[in-house]
């Protein structure tokens, strides 16, 4: 599943090809994604100049003077540029045809993603207006997390994966950040010291930044014939390694399920 680093890399990859280009046409081959594509998208976007591209949580906003196209990659979606003559295949649901001779193509085999249009400030859209802070901004800091965690009985892993608390900490990154911080994933958020929560904040930032940097090396994949971006192969300490040896103490890593998500941790190193 594309996580925040993949979405950030997608945004950075497509941005230079979109800015200042004119949308000549929107081609919708399959409108039924997670939600139906906003029917007014073509009439509002065609003829418009793309002014900027941004990201909020896992949404990419493509902004024109008329409004914003909001794209979410869901479980299996990708957005990338192709030459206009590139034949569309079965899962290529939407093309944003540009004045540059290229088009921005949206491909999504499982169709859990979405393409929506809003004429208003996209930050006020119901899908975005209650999101927590971005993890890589100063708004996500230890004072903030300590205040939010106070009295909370939720397991810390479920807590940091809640997009109302902080966006973009998916399952892989939650597992890794808790291991790096020495915190058991099932410990109640409200029972963790300020010092350890502060360490967790730092480690979430470090792990996400590393993933984004790695993604930067695959930027070329966002342009070209069939170059669909793959997911990042980050070296992981715990995720996907249940039953293997802990990289710190060599004892066997434990797997459990928390909020239905695979949770791997070292019961010796994480307290
Ligand atoms: Zn260990």
Tab-separated table of C-alpha atoms and ligand atoms in Angstrom:
chain	number	residue	atom	x	y	z
A	1	UNK	CA	0.000	0.000	0.000
A	2	UNK	CA	1.406	3.452	-0.822
A	3	UNK	CA	2.295	5.127	2.466
A	4	UNK	CA	3.209	8.758	3.136
A	5	UNK	CA	6.774	8.435	1.725
A	6	UNK	CA	5.488	6.968	-1.546
A	7	UNK	CA	2.830	9.684	-1.789
A	8	UNK	CA	5.381	12.420	-1.050
A	9	UNK	CA	7.719	10.969	-3.686
A	10	UNK	CA	4.861	10.759	-6.192
A	11	UNK	CA	3.997	14.396	-5.511
A	12	UNK	CA	7.635	15.480	-5.922
A	13	UNK	CA	8.007	13.332	-9.029
A	14	UNK	CA	4.994	14.653	-10.958
A	15	UNK	CA	5.088	18.275	-9.765
A	16	UNK	CA	7.685	19.710	-12.207
A	17	UNK	CA	5.804	18.233	-15.198
A	18	UNK	CA	2.468	19.714	-14.165
A	19	UNK	CA	3.217	23.267	-13.031
A	20	UNK	CA	2.168	25.887	-15.619
A	21	UNK	CA	0.814	23.297	-18.054
A	22	UNK	CA	-2.753	23.554	-19.325
A	23	UNK	CA	-5.226	20.709	-18.860
A	24	UNK	CA	-6.470	20.006	-22.375
A	25	UNK	CA	-8.781	17.151	-21.578
A	26	UNK	CA	-9.745	14.726	-18.830
A	27	UNK	CA	-10.353	11.143	-19.954
A	28	UNK	CA	-12.285	8.981	-17.482
A	29	UNK	CA	-12.424	5.307	-18.460
A	30	UNK	CA	-13.659	3.970	-15.108
A	31	UNK	CA	-15.447	6.405	-12.776
A	32	UNK	CA	-16.106	3.883	-10.005
A	33	UNK	CA	-13.197	4.116	-7.642
A	34	UNK	CA	-13.594	4.042	-3.850
A	35	UNK	CA	-16.070	6.850	-4.425
A	36	UNK	CA	-17.326	7.845	-7.884
A	37	UNK	CA	-15.077	10.391	-9.567
A	38	UNK	CA	-16.706	13.841	-9.164
A	39	UNK	CA	-18.778	14.166	-12.389
A	40	UNK	CA	-17.942	17.893	-12.695
A	41	UNK	CA	-14.187	17.197	-12.802
A	42	UNK	CA	-13.750	17.522	-16.613
A	43	UNK	CA	-15.841	20.684	-17.097
A	44	UNK	CA	-14.095	22.411	-14.188
A	45	UNK	CA	-10.559	21.359	-14.962
A	46	UNK	CA	-10.322	21.412	-18.746
A	47	UNK	CA	-8.705	24.604	-20.019
A	48	UNK	CA	-7.250	25.397	-16.589
A	49	UNK	CA	-3.603	26.078	-15.823
A	50	UNK	CA	-2.097	23.892	-13.099
A	51	UNK	CA	-0.712	26.350	-10.555
A	52	UNK	CA	0.696	24.063	-7.874
A	53	UNK	CA	0.803	20.530	-6.505
A	54	UNK	CA	0.760	19.702	-2.813
A	55	UNK	CA	0.266	16.865	-0.355
A	56	UNK	CA	-1.811	16.594	2.806
A	57	UNK	CA	-1.766	13.224	4.564
A	58	UNK	CA	-1.991	10.720	1.744
A	59	UNK	CA	-3.888	13.069	-0.581
A	60	UNK	CA	-2.243	14.831	-3.517
A	61	UNK	CA	-3.813	18.161	-4.497
A	62	UNK	CA	-3.477	19.453	-8.058
A	63	UNK	CA	-4.484	23.095	-7.871
A	64	UNK	CA	-5.974	25.340	-10.565
A	65	UNK	CA	-7.665	28.738	-10.325
A	66	UNK	CA	-11.013	26.905	-10.448
A	67	UNK	CA	-10.381	24.466	-7.655
A	68	UNK	CA	-8.413	21.364	-6.719
A	69	UNK	CA	-8.268	17.795	-7.980
A	70	UNK	CA	-7.715	15.555	-4.953
A	71	UNK	CA	-6.108	12.192	-5.658
A	72	UNK	CA	-5.659	9.311	-3.216
A	73	UNK	CA	-3.725	6.217	-4.264
A	74	UNK	CA	-5.709	3.813	-2.060
A	75	UNK	CA	-4.211	0.311	-1.832
A	76	UNK	CA	-2.671	-0.034	-5.265
A	77	UNK	CA	-2.919	3.287	-7.124
A	78	UNK	CA	-0.192	5.186	-8.944
A	79	UNK	CA	0.057	8.553	-10.698
A	80	UNK	CA	2.766	9.083	-13.294
A	81	UNK	CA	3.425	10.778	-16.613
A	82	UNK	CA	3.283	9.122	-20.016
A	83	UNK	CA	3.488	10.379	-23.587
A	84	UNK	CA	-0.026	10.969	-24.886
A	85	UNK	CA	0.270	8.222	-27.490
A	86	UNK	CA	0.928	5.576	-24.820
A	87	UNK	CA	-1.890	3.069	-25.056
A	88	UNK	CA	-4.099	2.826	-21.979
A	89	UNK	CA	-4.413	-0.595	-20.389
A	90	UNK	CA	-7.272	-2.109	-18.394
A	91	UNK	CA	-6.423	-0.517	-15.025
A	92	UNK	CA	-5.559	2.936	-16.412
A	93	UNK	CA	-8.714	4.682	-15.230
A	94	UNK	CA	-8.013	8.402	-15.680
A	95	UNK	CA	-5.793	10.561	-17.919
A	96	UNK	CA	-5.206	14.268	-17.371
A	97	UNK	CA	-4.094	15.287	-20.873
A	98	UNK	CA	-1.633	18.187	-20.751
A	99	UNK	CA	-0.575	20.870	-23.214
A	100	UNK	CA	2.996	19.553	-22.961
A	101	UNK	CA	2.318	16.408	-25.008
A	102	UNK	CA	2.274	14.265	-21.911
A	103	UNK	CA	-0.522	13.084	-19.744
A	104	UNK	CA	-0.835	12.343	-16.063
A	105	UNK	CA	-2.159	8.793	-15.808
A	106	UNK	CA	-3.953	7.253	-12.836
A	107	UNK	CA	-3.699	3.462	-12.604
A	108	UNK	CA	-5.367	1.465	-9.840
A	109	UNK	CA	-5.991	-2.297	-10.133
A	110	UNK	CA	-7.928	-2.574	-6.866
A	111	UNK	CA	-9.793	0.734	-7.231
A	112	UNK	CA	-9.619	1.727	-3.550
A	113	UNK	CA	-8.157	5.091	-4.491
A	114	UNK	CA	-10.109	8.220	-5.346
A	115	UNK	CA	-10.140	11.233	-7.651
A	116	UNK	CA	-12.322	14.050	-6.358
A	117	UNK	CA	-12.797	17.703	-7.213
A	118	UNK	CA	-13.422	20.612	-4.876
A	119	UNK	CA	-13.948	24.250	-5.761
A	120	UNK	CA	-13.201	25.361	-2.224
A	121	UNK	CA	-10.062	25.365	-0.100
A	122	UNK	CA	-9.176	21.684	-0.150
A	123	UNK	CA	-7.944	21.809	3.476
A	124	UNK	CA	-11.583	22.395	4.465
A	125	UNK	CA	-12.788	19.317	2.580
A	126	UNK	CA	-14.487	16.817	4.951
A	127	UNK	CA	-11.775	14.239	4.187
A	128	UNK	CA	-9.002	16.613	5.245
A	129	UNK	CA	-10.348	19.061	7.795
A	130	UNK	CA	-9.989	16.830	10.849
A	131	UNK	CA	-6.555	15.401	10.071
A	132	UNK	CA	-3.802	15.710	12.658
A	133	UNK	CA	-0.504	17.487	11.938
A	134	UNK	CA	1.998	16.405	9.294
A	135	UNK	CA	4.685	14.248	10.968
A	136	UNK	CA	7.605	16.128	9.415
A	137	UNK	CA	6.470	19.593	10.501
A	138	UNK	CA	7.231	21.275	13.839
A	139	UNK	CA	3.525	21.028	14.698
A	140	UNK	CA	4.230	17.367	15.432
A	141	UNK	CA	6.473	17.618	18.481
A	142	UNK	CA	6.826	16.032	21.882
A	143	UNK	CA	4.656	18.591	23.726
A	144	UNK	CA	1.875	17.901	21.253
A	145	UNK	CA	2.097	14.113	21.558
A	146	UNK	CA	2.394	14.203	25.355
A	147	UNK	CA	-0.751	16.365	25.581
A	148	UNK	CA	-2.683	14.085	23.218
A	149	UNK	CA	-1.562	10.900	24.991
A	150	UNK	CA	-2.585	12.057	28.455
A	151	UNK	CA	-5.042	9.562	30.042
A	152	UNK	CA	-5.376	7.630	26.789
A	153	UNK	CA	-5.766	3.873	27.211
A	154	UNK	CA	-5.277	3.060	23.549
A	155	UNK	CA	-2.215	0.946	22.674
A	156	UNK	CA	0.510	3.342	21.538
A	157	UNK	CA	0.771	1.708	18.122
A	158	UNK	CA	-2.934	2.150	17.358
A	159	UNK	CA	-2.673	5.684	18.773
A	160	UNK	CA	0.133	6.874	16.460
A	161	UNK	CA	-1.571	5.237	13.462
A	162	UNK	CA	-4.705	7.364	14.062
A	163	UNK	CA	-4.700	10.102	11.400
A	164	UNK	CA	-6.501	12.453	13.813
A	165	UNK	CA	-3.409	12.311	16.052
A	166	UNK	CA	-0.787	12.472	13.295
A	167	UNK	CA	-1.055	11.644	9.596
A	168	UNK	CA	1.065	9.243	7.627
A	169	UNK	CA	2.306	6.776	10.239
A	170	UNK	CA	1.293	3.545	8.504
A	171	UNK	CA	1.721	0.049	9.878
A	172	UNK	CA	5.301	-0.499	8.696
A	173	UNK	CA	6.512	2.836	10.089
A	174	UNK	CA	4.654	2.406	13.381
A	175	UNK	CA	6.307	-0.997	13.940
A	176	UNK	CA	9.750	0.364	13.080
A	177	UNK	CA	9.486	3.593	15.095
A	178	UNK	CA	8.339	1.730	18.230
A	179	UNK	CA	11.214	-0.746	17.929
A	180	UNK	CA	13.727	2.050	17.496
A	181	UNK	CA	12.250	3.773	20.562
A	182	UNK	CA	12.206	0.605	22.733
A	183	UNK	CA	8.455	0.907	23.368
A	184	UNK	CA	6.126	-2.099	23.391
A	185	UNK	CA	3.387	-1.572	20.767
A	186	UNK	CA	0.615	-2.591	23.176
A	187	UNK	CA	1.610	-0.198	25.986
A	188	UNK	CA	-1.165	2.299	26.737
A	189	UNK	CA	-0.367	5.706	25.245
A	190	UNK	CA	-1.120	7.454	28.563
A	191	UNK	CA	1.347	5.247	30.480
A	192	UNK	CA	4.480	6.226	28.587
A	193	UNK	CA	6.863	8.820	30.013
A	194	UNK	CA	7.364	12.201	28.323
A	195	UNK	CA	10.987	11.318	27.640
A	196	UNK	CA	10.004	8.166	25.749
A	197	UNK	CA	7.200	9.873	23.816
A	198	UNK	CA	9.673	12.555	22.804
A	199	UNK	CA	12.059	9.863	21.534
A	200	UNK	CA	9.173	8.295	19.603
A	201	UNK	CA	8.409	11.614	17.887
A	202	UNK	CA	12.050	11.914	16.800
A	203	UNK	CA	12.176	8.342	15.529
A	204	UNK	CA	8.943	8.691	13.525
A	205	UNK	CA	10.493	11.705	11.794
A	206	UNK	CA	13.807	9.918	11.157
A	207	UNK	CA	12.167	6.799	9.699
A	208	UNK	CA	9.801	8.721	7.422
A	209	UNK	CA	12.611	11.022	6.248
A	210	UNK	CA	14.837	8.055	5.407
A	211	UNK	CA	12.030	6.470	3.393
A	212	UNK	CA	11.414	9.701	1.472
A	213	UNK	CA	15.134	10.040	0.729
A	214	UNK	CA	15.227	6.505	-0.609
A	215	UNK	CA	12.180	7.265	-2.724
A	216	UNK	CA	14.020	10.218	-4.206
A	217	UNK	CA	16.347	7.821	-5.983
A	218	UNK	CA	13.404	6.313	-7.865
A	219	UNK	CA	12.055	9.647	-9.094
A	220	UNK	CA	12.867	8.802	-12.705
A	221	UNK	CA	10.229	6.071	-12.508
A	222	UNK	CA	7.482	8.675	-12.488
A	223	UNK	CA	8.013	9.516	-16.126
A	224	UNK	CA	8.074	7.234	-19.112
A	225	UNK	CA	6.377	4.364	-20.907
A	226	UNK	CA	5.493	1.733	-18.387
A	227	UNK	CA	7.629	3.049	-15.565
A	228	UNK	CA	5.288	2.618	-12.670
A	229	UNK	CA	6.749	3.529	-9.325
A	230	UNK	CA	7.376	0.577	-7.056
A	231	UNK	CA	7.300	0.681	-3.295
A	232	UNK	CA	10.431	1.493	-1.404
A	233	UNK	CA	12.664	-1.278	-0.271
A	234	UNK	CA	13.756	0.154	3.027
A	235	UNK	CA	15.777	-2.059	5.321
A	236	UNK	CA	13.348	-2.939	8.086
A	237	UNK	CA	14.255	-4.062	11.600
A	238	UNK	CA	10.991	-5.685	12.685
A	239	UNK	CA	8.207	-5.429	10.101
A	240	UNK	CA	7.943	-8.707	8.161
A	241	UNK	CA	10.601	-10.335	10.392
A	242	UNK	CA	8.458	-12.219	12.956
A	243	UNK	CA	10.282	-15.321	14.211
A	244	UNK	CA	13.671	-13.967	13.094
A	245	UNK	CA	16.372	-12.695	15.410
A	246	UNK	CA	16.160	-9.186	16.878
A	247	UNK	CA	18.933	-7.040	15.367
A	248	UNK	CA	19.836	-5.792	18.879
A	249	UNK	CA	19.653	-8.818	21.190
A	250	UNK	CA	19.401	-11.780	18.753
A	251	UNK	CA	16.331	-13.140	20.562
A	252	UNK	CA	13.256	-14.128	18.552
A	253	UNK	CA	10.863	-11.353	17.484
A	254	UNK	CA	7.222	-11.757	18.529
A	255	UNK	CA	4.201	-11.189	16.308
A	256	UNK	CA	0.738	-10.225	17.519
A	257	UNK	CA	-2.245	-8.404	16.091
A	258	UNK	CA	-3.227	-4.951	17.263
A	259	UNK	CA	-6.242	-3.318	15.670
A	260	UNK	CA	-6.162	-6.125	13.085
A	261	UNK	CA	-2.688	-5.119	11.918
A	262	UNK	CA	0.406	-7.278	12.022
A	263	UNK	CA	2.561	-6.128	14.909
A	264	UNK	CA	6.130	-7.341	15.316
A	265	UNK	CA	8.291	-6.451	18.285
A	266	UNK	CA	11.078	-7.653	20.561
A	267	UNK	CA	9.725	-8.456	24.013
A	268	UNK	CA	13.247	-8.004	25.443
A	269	UNK	CA	14.176	-4.655	23.865
A	270	UNK	CA	10.720	-3.047	23.934
A	271	UNK	CA	9.137	-2.253	27.313
B	1	LIG	ZN1	15.756	-7.403	21.085
